[in-house]
Structures are given as C-alpha cells and as structure tokens.
Short mmCIF file of C-alpha atoms in Angstrom, two decimals:
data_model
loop_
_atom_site.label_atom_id
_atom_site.label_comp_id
_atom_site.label_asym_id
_atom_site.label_seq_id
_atom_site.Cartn_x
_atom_site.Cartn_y
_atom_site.Cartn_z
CA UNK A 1 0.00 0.00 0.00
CA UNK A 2 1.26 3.46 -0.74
CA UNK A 3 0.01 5.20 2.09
CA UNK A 4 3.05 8.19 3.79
CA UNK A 5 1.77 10.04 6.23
CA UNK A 6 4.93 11.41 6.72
CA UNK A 7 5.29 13.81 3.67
CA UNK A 8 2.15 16.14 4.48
CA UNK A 9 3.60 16.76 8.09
CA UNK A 10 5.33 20.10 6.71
CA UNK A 11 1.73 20.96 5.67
CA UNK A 12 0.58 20.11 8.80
CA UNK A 13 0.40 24.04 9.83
CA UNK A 14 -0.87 25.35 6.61
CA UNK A 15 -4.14 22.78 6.57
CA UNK A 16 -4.75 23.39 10.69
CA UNK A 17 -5.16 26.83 9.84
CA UNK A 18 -8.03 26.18 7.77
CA UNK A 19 -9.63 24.82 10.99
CA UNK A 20 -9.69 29.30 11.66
CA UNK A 21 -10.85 30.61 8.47
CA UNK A 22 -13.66 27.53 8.40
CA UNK A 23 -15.02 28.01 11.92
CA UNK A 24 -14.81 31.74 11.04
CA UNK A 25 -17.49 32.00 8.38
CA UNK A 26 -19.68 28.92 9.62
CA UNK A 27 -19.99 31.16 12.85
CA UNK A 28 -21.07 34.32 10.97
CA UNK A 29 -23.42 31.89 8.78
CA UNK A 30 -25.18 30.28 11.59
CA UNK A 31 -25.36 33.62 13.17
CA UNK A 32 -27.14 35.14 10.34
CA UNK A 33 -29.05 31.92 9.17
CA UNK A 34 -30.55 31.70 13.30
CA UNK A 35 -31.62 35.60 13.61
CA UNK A 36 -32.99 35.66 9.83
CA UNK A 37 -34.49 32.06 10.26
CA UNK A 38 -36.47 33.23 13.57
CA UNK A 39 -37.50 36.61 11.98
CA UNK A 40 -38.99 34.12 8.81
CA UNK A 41 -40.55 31.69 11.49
CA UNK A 42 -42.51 34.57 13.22
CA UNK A 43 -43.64 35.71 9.86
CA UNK A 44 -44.89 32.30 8.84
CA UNK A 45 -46.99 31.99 12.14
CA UNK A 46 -47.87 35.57 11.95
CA UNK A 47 -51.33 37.09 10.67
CA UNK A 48 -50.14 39.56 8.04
CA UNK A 49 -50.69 38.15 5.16
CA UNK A 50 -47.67 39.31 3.05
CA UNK A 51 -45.28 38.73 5.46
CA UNK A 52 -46.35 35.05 5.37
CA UNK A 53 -46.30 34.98 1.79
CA UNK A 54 -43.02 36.58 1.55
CA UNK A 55 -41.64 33.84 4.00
CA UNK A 56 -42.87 31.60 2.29
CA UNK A 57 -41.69 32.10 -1.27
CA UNK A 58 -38.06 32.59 0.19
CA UNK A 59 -37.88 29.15 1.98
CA UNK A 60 -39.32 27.41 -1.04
CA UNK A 61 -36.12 29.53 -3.14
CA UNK A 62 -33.89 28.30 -0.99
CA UNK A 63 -34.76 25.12 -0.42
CA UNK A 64 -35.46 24.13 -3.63
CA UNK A 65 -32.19 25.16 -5.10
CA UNK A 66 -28.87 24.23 -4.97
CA UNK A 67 -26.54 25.38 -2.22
CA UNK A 68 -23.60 25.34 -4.70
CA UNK A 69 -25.69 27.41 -6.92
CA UNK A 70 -26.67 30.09 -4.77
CA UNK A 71 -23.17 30.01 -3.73
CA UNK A 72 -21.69 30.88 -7.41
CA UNK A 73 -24.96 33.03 -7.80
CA UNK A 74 -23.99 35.42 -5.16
CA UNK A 75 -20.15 35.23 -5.54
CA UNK A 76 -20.15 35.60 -9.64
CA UNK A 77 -23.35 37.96 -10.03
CA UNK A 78 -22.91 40.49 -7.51
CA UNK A 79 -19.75 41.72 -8.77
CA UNK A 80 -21.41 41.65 -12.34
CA UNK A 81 -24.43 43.16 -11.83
CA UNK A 82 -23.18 46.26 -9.24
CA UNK A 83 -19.58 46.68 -9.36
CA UNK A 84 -18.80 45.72 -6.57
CA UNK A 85 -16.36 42.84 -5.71
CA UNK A 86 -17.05 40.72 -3.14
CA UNK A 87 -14.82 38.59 -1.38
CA UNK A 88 -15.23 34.67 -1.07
CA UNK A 89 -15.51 35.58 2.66
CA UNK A 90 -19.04 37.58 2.31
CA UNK A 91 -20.52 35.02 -0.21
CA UNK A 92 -19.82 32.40 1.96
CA UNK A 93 -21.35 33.96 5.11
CA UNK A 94 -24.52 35.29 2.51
CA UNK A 95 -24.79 32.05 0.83
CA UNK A 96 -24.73 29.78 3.80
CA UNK A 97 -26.54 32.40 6.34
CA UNK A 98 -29.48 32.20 3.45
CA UNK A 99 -29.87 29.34 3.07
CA UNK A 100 -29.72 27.92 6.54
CA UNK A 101 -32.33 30.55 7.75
CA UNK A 102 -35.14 28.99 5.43
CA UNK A 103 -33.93 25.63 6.99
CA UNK A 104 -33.90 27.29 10.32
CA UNK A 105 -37.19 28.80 10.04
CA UNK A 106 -39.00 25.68 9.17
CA UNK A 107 -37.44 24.29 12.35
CA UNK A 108 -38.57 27.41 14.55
CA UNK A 109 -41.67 27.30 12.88
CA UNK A 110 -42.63 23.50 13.85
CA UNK A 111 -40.98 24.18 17.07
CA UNK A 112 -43.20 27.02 18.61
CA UNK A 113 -46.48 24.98 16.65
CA UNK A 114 -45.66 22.45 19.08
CA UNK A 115 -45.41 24.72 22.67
CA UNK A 116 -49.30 24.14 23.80
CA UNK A 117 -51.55 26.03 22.67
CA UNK A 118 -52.84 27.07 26.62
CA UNK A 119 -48.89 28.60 27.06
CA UNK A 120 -50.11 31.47 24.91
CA UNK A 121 -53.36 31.70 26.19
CA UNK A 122 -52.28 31.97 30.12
CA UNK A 123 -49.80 34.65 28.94
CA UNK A 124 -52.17 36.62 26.74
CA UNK A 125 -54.64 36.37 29.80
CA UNK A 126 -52.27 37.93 31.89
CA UNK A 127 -52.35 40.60 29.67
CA UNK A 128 -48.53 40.24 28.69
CA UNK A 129 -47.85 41.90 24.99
CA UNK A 130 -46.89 39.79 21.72
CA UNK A 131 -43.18 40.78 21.92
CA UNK A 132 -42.61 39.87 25.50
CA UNK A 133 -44.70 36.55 25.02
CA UNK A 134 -43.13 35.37 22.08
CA UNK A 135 -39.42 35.70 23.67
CA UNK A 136 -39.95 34.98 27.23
CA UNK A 137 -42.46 32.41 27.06
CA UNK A 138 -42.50 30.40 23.75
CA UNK A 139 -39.30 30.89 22.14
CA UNK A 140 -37.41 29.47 25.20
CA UNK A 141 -40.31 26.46 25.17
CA UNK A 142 -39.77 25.79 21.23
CA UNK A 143 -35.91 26.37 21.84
CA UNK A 144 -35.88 23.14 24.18
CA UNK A 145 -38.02 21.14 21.86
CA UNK A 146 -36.18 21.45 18.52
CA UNK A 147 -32.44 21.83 20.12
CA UNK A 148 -31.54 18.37 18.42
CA UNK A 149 -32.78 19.38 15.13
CA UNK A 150 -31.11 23.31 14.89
CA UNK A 151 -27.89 21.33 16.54
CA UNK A 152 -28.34 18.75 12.94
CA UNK A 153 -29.06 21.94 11.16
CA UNK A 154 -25.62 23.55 12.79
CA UNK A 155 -23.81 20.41 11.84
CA UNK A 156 -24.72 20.09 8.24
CA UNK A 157 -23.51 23.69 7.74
CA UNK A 158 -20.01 22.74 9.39
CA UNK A 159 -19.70 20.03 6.88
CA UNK A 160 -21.07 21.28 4.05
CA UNK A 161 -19.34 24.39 4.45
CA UNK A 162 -16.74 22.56 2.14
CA UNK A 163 -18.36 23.53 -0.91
CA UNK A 164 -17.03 27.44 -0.58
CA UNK A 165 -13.57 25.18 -1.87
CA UNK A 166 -15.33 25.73 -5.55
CA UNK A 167 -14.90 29.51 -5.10
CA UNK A 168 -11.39 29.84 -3.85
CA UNK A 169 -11.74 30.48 -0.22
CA UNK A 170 -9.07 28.76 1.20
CA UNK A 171 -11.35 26.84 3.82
CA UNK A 172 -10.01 23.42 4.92
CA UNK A 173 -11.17 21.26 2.05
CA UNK A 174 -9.80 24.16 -0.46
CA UNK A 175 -6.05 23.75 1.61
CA UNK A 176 -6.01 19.51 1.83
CA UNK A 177 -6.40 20.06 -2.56
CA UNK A 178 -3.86 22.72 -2.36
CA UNK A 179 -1.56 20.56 -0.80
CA UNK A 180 -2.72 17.07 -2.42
CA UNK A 181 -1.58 19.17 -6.09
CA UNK A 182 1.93 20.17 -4.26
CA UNK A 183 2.78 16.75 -3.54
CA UNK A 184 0.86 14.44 -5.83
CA UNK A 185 -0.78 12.79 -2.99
CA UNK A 186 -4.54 13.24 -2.67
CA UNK A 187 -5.20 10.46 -0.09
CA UNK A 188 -3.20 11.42 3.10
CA UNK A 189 -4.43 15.58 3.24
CA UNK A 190 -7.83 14.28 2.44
CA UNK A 191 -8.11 11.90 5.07
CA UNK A 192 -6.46 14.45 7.67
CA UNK A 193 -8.30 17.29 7.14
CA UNK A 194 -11.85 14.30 7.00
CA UNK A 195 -10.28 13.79 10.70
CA UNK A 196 -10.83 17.50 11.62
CA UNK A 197 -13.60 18.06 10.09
CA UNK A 198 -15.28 15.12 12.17
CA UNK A 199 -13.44 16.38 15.22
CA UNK A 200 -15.37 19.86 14.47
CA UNK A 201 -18.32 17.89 14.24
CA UNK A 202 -18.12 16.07 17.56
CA UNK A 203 -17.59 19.13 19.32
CA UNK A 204 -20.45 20.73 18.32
CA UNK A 205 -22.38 17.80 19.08
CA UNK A 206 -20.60 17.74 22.94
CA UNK A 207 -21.79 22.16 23.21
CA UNK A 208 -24.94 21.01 22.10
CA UNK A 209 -25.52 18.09 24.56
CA UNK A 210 -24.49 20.50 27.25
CA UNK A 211 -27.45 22.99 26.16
CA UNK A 212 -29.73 20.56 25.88
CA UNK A 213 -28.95 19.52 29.62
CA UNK A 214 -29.19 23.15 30.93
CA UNK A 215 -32.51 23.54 28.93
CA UNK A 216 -33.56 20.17 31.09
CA UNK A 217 -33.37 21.90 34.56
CA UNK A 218 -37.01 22.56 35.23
CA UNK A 219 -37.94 18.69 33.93
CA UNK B 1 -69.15 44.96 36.47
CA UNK B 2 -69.82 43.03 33.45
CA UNK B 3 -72.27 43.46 31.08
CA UNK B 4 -73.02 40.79 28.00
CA UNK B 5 -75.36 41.80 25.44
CA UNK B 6 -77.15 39.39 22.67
CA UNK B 7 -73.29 37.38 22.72
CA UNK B 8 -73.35 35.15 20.08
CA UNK B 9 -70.17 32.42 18.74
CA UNK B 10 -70.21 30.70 15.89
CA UNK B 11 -67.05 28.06 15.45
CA UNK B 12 -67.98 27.86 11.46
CA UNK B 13 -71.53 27.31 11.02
CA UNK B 14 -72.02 25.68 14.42
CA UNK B 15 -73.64 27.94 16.89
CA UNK B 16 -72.21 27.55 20.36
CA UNK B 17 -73.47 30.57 21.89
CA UNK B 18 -77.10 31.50 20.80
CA UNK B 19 -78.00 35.31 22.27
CA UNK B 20 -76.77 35.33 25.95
CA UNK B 21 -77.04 38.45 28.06
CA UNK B 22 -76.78 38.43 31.51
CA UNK B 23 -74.67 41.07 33.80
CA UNK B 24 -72.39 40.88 36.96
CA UNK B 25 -71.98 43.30 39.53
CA UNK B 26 -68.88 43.96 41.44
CA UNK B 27 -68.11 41.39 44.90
CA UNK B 28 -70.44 39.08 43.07
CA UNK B 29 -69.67 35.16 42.91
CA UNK B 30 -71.29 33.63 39.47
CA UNK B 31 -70.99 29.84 38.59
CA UNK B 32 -71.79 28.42 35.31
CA UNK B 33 -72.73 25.12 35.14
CA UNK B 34 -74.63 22.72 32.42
CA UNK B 35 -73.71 19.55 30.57
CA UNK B 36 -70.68 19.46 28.57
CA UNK B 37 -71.16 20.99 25.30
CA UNK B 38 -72.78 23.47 26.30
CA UNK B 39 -71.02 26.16 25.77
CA UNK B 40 -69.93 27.12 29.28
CA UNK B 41 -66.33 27.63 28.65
CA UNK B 42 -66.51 29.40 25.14
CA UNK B 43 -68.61 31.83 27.45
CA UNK B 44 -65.78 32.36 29.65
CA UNK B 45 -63.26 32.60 27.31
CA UNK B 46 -65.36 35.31 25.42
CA UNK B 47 -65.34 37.36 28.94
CA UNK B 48 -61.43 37.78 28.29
CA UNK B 49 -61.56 37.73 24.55
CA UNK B 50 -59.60 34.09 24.23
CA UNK B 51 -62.65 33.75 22.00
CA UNK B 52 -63.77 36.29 19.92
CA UNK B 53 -67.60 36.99 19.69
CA UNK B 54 -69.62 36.33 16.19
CA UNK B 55 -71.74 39.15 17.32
CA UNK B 56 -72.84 41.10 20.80
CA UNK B 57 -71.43 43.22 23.22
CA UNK B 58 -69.42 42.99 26.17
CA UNK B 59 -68.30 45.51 28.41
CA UNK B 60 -65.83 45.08 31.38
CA UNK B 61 -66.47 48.25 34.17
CA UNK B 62 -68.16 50.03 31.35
CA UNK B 63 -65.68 49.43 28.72
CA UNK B 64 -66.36 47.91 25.41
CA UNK B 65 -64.70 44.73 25.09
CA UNK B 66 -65.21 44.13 21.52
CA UNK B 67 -64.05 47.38 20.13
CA UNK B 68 -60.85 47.85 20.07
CA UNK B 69 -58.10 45.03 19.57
CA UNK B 70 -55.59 47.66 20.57
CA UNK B 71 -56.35 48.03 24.12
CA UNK B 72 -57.40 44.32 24.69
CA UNK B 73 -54.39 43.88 26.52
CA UNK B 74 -54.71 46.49 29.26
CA UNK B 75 -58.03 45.37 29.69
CA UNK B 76 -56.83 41.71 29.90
CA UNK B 77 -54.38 42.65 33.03
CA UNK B 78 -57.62 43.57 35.31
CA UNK B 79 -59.24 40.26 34.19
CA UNK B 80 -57.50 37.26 36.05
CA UNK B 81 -57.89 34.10 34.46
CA UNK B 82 -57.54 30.37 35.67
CA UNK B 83 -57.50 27.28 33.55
CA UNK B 84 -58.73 23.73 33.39
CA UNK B 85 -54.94 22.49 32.72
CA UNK B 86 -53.24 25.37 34.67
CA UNK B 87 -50.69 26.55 31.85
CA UNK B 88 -48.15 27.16 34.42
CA UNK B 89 -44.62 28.44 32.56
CA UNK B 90 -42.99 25.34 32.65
CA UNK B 91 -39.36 26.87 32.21
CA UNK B 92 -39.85 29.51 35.33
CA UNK B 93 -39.74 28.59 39.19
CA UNK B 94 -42.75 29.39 40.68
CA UNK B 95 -42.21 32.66 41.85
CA UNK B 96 -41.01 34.18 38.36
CA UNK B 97 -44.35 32.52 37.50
CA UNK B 98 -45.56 35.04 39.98
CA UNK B 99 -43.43 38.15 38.61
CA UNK B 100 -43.06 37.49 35.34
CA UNK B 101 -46.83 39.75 33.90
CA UNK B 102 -46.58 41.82 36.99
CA UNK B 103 -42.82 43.04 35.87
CA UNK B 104 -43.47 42.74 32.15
CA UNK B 105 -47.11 43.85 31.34
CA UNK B 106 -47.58 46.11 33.96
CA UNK B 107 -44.00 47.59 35.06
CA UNK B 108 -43.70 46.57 38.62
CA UNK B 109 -39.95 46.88 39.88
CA UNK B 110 -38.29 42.84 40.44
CA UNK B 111 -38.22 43.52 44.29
CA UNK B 112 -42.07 44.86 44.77
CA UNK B 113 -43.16 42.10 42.70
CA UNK B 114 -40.89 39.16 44.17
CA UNK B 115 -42.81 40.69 47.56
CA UNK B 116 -46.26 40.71 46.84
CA UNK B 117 -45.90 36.94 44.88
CA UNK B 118 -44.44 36.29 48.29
CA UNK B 119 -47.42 36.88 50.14
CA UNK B 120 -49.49 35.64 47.10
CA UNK B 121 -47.77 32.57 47.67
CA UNK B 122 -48.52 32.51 51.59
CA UNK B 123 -51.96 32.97 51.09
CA UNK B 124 -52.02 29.92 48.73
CA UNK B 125 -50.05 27.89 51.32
CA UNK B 126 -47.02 27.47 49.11
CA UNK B 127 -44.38 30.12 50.72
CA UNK B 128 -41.68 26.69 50.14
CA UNK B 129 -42.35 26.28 46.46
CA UNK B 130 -41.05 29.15 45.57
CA UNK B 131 -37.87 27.77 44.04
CA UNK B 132 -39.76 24.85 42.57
CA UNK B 133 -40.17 24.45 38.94
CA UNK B 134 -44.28 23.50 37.92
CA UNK B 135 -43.04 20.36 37.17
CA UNK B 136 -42.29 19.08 40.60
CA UNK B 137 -45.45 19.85 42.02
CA UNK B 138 -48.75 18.34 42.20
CA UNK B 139 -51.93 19.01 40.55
CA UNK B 140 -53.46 20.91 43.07
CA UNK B 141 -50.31 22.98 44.15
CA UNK B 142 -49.95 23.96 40.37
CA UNK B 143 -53.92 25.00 40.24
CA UNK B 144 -52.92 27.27 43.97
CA UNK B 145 -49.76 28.46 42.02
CA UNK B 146 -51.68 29.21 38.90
CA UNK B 147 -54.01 31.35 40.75
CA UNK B 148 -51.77 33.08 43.06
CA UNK B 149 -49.96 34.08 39.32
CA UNK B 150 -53.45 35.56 38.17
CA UNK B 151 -54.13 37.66 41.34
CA UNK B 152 -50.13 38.85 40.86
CA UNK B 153 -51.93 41.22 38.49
CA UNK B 154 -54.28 42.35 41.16
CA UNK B 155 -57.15 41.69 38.81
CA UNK B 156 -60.89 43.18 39.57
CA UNK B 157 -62.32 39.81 38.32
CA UNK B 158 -61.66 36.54 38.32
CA UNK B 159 -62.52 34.12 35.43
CA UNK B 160 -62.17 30.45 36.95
CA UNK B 161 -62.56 27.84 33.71
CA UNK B 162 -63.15 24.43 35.87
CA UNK B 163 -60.43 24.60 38.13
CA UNK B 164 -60.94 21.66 39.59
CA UNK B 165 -61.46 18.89 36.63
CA UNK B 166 -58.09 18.07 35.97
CA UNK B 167 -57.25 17.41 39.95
CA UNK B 168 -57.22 13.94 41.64
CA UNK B 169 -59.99 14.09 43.86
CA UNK B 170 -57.75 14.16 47.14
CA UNK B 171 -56.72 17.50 45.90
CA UNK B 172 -60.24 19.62 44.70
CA UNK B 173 -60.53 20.42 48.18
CA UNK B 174 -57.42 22.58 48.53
CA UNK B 175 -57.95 24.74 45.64
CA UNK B 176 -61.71 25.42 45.97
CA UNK B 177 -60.76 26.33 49.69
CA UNK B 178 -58.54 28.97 48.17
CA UNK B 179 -61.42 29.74 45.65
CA UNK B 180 -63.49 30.03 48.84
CA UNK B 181 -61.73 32.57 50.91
CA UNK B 182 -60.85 34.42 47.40
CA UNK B 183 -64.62 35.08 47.76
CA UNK B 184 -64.97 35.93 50.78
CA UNK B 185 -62.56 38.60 50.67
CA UNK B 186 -64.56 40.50 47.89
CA UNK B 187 -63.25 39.56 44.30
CA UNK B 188 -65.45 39.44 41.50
CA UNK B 189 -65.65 36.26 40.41
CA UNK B 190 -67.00 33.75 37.57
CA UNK B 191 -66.83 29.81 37.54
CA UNK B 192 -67.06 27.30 35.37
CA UNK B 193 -67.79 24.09 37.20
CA UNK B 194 -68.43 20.58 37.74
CA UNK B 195 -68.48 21.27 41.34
CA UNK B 196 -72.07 21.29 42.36
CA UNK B 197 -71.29 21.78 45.98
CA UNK B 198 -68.96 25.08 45.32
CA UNK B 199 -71.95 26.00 43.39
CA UNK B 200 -74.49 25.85 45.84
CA UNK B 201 -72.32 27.04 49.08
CA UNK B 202 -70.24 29.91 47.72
CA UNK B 203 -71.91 31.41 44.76
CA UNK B 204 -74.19 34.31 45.19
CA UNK B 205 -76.08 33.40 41.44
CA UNK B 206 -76.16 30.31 39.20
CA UNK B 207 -76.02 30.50 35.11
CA UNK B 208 -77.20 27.42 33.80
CA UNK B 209 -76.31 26.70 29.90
CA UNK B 210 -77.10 24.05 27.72
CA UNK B 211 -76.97 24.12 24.57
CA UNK B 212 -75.57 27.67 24.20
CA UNK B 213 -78.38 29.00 25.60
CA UNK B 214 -78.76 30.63 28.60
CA UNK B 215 -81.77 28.49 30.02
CA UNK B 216 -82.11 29.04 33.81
CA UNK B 217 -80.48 32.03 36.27
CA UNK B 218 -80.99 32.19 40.00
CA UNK B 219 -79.94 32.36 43.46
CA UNK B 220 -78.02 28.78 44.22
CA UNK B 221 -80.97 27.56 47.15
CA UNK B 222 -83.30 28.54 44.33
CA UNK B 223 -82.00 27.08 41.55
CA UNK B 224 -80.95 23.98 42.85
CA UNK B 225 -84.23 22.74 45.46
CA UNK B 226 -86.86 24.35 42.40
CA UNK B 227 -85.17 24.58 39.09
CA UNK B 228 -87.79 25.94 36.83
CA UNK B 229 -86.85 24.43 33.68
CA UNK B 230 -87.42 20.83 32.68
CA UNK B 231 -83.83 20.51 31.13
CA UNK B 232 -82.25 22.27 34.46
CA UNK B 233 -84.10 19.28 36.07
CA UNK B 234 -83.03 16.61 34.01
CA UNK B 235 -79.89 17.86 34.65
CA UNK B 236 -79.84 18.43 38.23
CA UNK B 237 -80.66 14.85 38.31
CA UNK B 238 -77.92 13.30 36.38
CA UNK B 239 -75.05 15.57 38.89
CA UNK B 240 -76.55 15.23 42.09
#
C-alpha cells in the first residue's frame, strides 16, 4: 500500500489553519441563518398576510435550489451586476446564512407549533404583549423542543461548508487540494483534514448536549 | 361589572353561543354550570376575549370589550384568568411565575413584585415552592400556584374555567378552599364548574347553559331545590 503520512507533516500548519478561516465563516453563517431564520418563522406563524407569503416564497427559493448554486450566484453575479467585488468571505457567510435561515425557520416554525396552545393563552390572559410573550415564554419552550434538530441543522452547515472550496476560499477542504496538487498525494491531506472536520463535528455535538442539559433543569 | 349583550359564537356554522345576556356586579360570585357541550367555557373565554364573539357586546367596568383590539391587553391585566390544565410556565420557578406579567405587562420593579408573589404565595399555602419548577409539584399545588400568578396582576375579576377537573380528587378540596376565601374577601368572580357543591355554598347566582343558551339564572338555594326548567331538572338529576 502506498500510504506516507509522513510527507504532508510540513503541511501540517498550513491545513490546521483552515480549521480558523472555516469556523470563522460557519460562525457568521449560523449567526445570520438563526436571527434571519427566527424573523422568517414569526412571519410564517404571523397574521399579516404578506409577510407570510413573503416567508414563504423565500424558503421554497432556498430550499429548492442548490446550495452550490446560490453560492456561485452570489459570488459571480454580484460583482457583475453592481460593481462591486465581493470577497469569497461575504458570499460564503450570505450564501450559507441564506440558506440555513429557510432551513432554520421551518425548524422554529414547527418548534413554537408544538409549545401548547394554553402557554399562549395563560400569557395573553395575563395581559402580557406579543413581543414579551413570544421571547420569554414560547421561544425558550420551542428552543428546548427542537435543540436536536437546529444542533443537525448547525452540523450540516459545518460540513457542508466545504463547498465554498469551488470559489477559492481557502477553507479546509480548499487547503487539503492545495496541498494534495503540491505533492501528488490526494489520499493522506484528504483523510487528515476528514479527521478535523469530524473532530469539528463532535464538538459541536458535545456544546450542544451541554445545552440541551441546561434547557432540562425545570424537567 | 360586566355586562353581556345578545353574545353570540359561531365556530364555522355551528352555533355555540345563541344570544346570551346576563350582567355581573362587582363582589359578586357567578358559577356556570350545564352539561358538557354546552357552551360554558366558550362563554368564559369570550369574557377575556380568548374567544372572539360572532356578534354582541361585552363591556368590562363600562368598557367595550369588543371594540378595540388595541387596548385588549390592558383590559386583559384587570381580568384574572384560571384554567382547566393550569398553563403554568414550565421553564420559570414558581415565583417568576408570579413576577413574570406583573414586571413585564404592567411595570412593577423585580423587588415589589418578588414581595407581593411572596405573600401571594402565603396565602395559597405554598411560601416553600417558591424555588420549585411546575413540574415538581402536584396538581393541586400547580392549580394554587396558577391562581396566586393571576391575582399577581391584582385583577378586579376573576374568570375560573373548571379549576378543579383536571385534579385527583384528594386535591379539589385545597384549591376550591382557596377559591373560597378568594370570595370571601370581595373579588369578583365567575366559575365554570363541575363542582355542584362550590356552586351551591359559595356562589351568590347560578347561570345554567345548555346548549348555548342561557336556560335558567338564579340564586343557588333557588336554583338547585326548584329549578324551573325541565332541562335544568333533568340535569340536576344526572349531577346530584
């Protein structure tokens, strides 16, 4: 088998460093994608009418397209259309952030559907306003019910976060091709950066087990 | 205190409330009673606008109910509310069950508000919970918590929607005894119920539905040794 570990170790540095500049645009993107995606959710369940519709006609754009394609959308047109050049960096927060937030909402949305109906009643009965009910009473109910599912959601992002490769951002898939070209050996970068990416992965999973359990307390 | 004019509620084209009017005045204890079905609760609900009238008037201390969508909230703080299934906030201890519509709704300052849930919480026999999530407590300490949480607004009325039909029977007592000394000290109040025996001892009028329609009203000795109407009889008979 021609397997050498050893020749990448120089690279070593180079690929960890993609660990940064992946983490740093999933974080913006799940950022965006969770404040856009809640904003979408309360206009789904809302009653104004084109709100809902609006809501609804961007989560069936989003989901019904490509990811990759709304990736080279955003990166190639932009610059086309206004002038103005945007770095991988943006696209990847706008194209991920997008497109996780109809994912997101549809999440949210399910998520407050399912807090009983008799939470909203007791607070509307106490006279409490929309605003205040929706983030102090439901929200934090629908937040404990769909944790597992937005932690999936999270996850998926992370890994298919790889994809910004296909515009040059030099994430950690983009650096294990760069250095697979430099030494003619695909295998051993692809496996190691596979290996950090699952690392990333598991500790995601361990921060979300440990919200879940602080969500539990009043079980 | 209240005032209900020709209220009618359609769910669709099935008529659950068919022209009720009928008025309370303030200190005054009404129950509502009648077979299930009958429209009891939707009546309730419709006092605090959970349910929204097909047509009719209501009017809380003079104040149209109905009106204005924009106000229904300030109205809803003076109208205390207590449900079948308590709808305690599950992810609050009791006491910021207690503070929470005091400190949001109305603007109360934390401390004033942790004090007067305090002695909320004393009257209801519960000063220990306070800590306690809703989870950890039983049916009828969640029904004493959930109205302590409705008088933290220092309502003028009281809407109880059976109270007691979701308790184990070992634990109706305890909540209508807070029910009882809640009328005794004064508050407007009006109760759905299975209870028969709250009914007769502590209300000052009974409002007996069936059907949505408002068939029988009386004082409880009245109503209950000569009802006048055939189905109040046939129903007396069934309960009692």
């Amino acid at each position: 088998m021609n397997l050498d570990f050893s020749q990448i170790v120089p690279y070593i540095p180079f690929m960890l460093e993609g660990i940064w500049v992946t983490l740093k645009f999933v974080f913006f993107a799940i950022i965006l994608g969770s404040i856009l995606g809640t904003l979408l959710a309360l206009f789904k369940i809302g009653s104004i009418k084109p709100l809902r519709w609006f809501a609804d006609a961007y989560t069936s754009i989003f989901r019904g397209t490509p990811l990759i394609l709304q990736l080279m959308i955003i990166y190639y047109s932009i610059p086309q259309l206004t002038g103005y050049d945007i770095s991988p960096f943006l696209s990847a927060i706008l194209a991920f952030g997008l497109n996780s937030s109809a994912y997101i909402s549809e999440i949210i949305r399910a998520g407050i559907q399912a807090v009983d109906k008799g939470q909203m009643e007791a607070a509307q009965a106490l006279g409490v306003p929309y605003r205040a009910m929706m983030k102090d009473i439901i929200l934090p109910q629908a937040l404990k019910n769909i944790l597992p599912a937005l932690m999936n959601e999270f996850i998926t992002l992370t890994k298919e976060s790889a994809i910004v490769s296909t515009i040059g951002y030099l994430d950690l898939m983009r650096r294990a091709q760069v250095v697979g070209a430099d030494l003619f050996r695909n295998f051993e970068p692809l496996l190691f950066v596979g290996l950090i990416y699952w690392c990333l992965v598991m500790g995601l999973t361990m921060i979300g087990r440990v919200f879940e359990r602080r969500l539990k307390q009043s079980d | 205190m209240i005032n209900v004019q020709n209220l009618y509620k359609k769910f669709g084209t099935n008529e659950v409330l068919s022209d009720i009017s009928t008025s309370v005045t303030k200190g005054e204890v009404v129950s509502i009673i009648g077979p299930s079905g009958s429209g009891k609760s939707t009546f309730l609900r419709c006092l605090n606008l959970l349910e929204v009238p097909t047509s009719g008037t209501i009017e809380i201390n003079g104040k149209n109910l109905t009106a204005s969508k924009k106000t229904i909230h300030k109205i809803r703080q003076q109208i205390g509310m207590v449900f079948q299934h308590f709808h305690l906030f599950p992810h609050l201890t009791v006491l910021e069950n207690l503070t929470y519509a005091p400190m949001k709704a109305k603007g109360i300052k934390k401390a004033e508000a942790e004090m007067k849930a305090r002695l909320l919480l004393e009257r209801v026999g519960l000063s220990e919970k306070e800590k306690a999530y809703p989870n950890s407590l039983s049916g009828g300490q969640k029904q004493r918590v959930a109205i302590a949480r409705a008088l933290a607004m220092e309502p003028e009325l009281m809407l109880f929607d059976e109270p007691t039909s979701a308790l184990d029977p070992e634990m109706v007592k305890e909540v209508l005894d807070v029910m009882k000394d809640l009328a005794k000290s004064g508050m407007t109040m009006v109760v759905v119920t299975h209870e028969m025996g709250f009914a007769r001892e502590v209300a000052d009028r009974v409002l007996f539905l069936d059907h949505g329609v408002l068939v029988e009203e009386g004082q409880p000795i009245e109503f209950f040794s000569h009802p006048k109407t055939e189905r109040a009889k046939d129903f007396l008979d069934k309960v009692l």
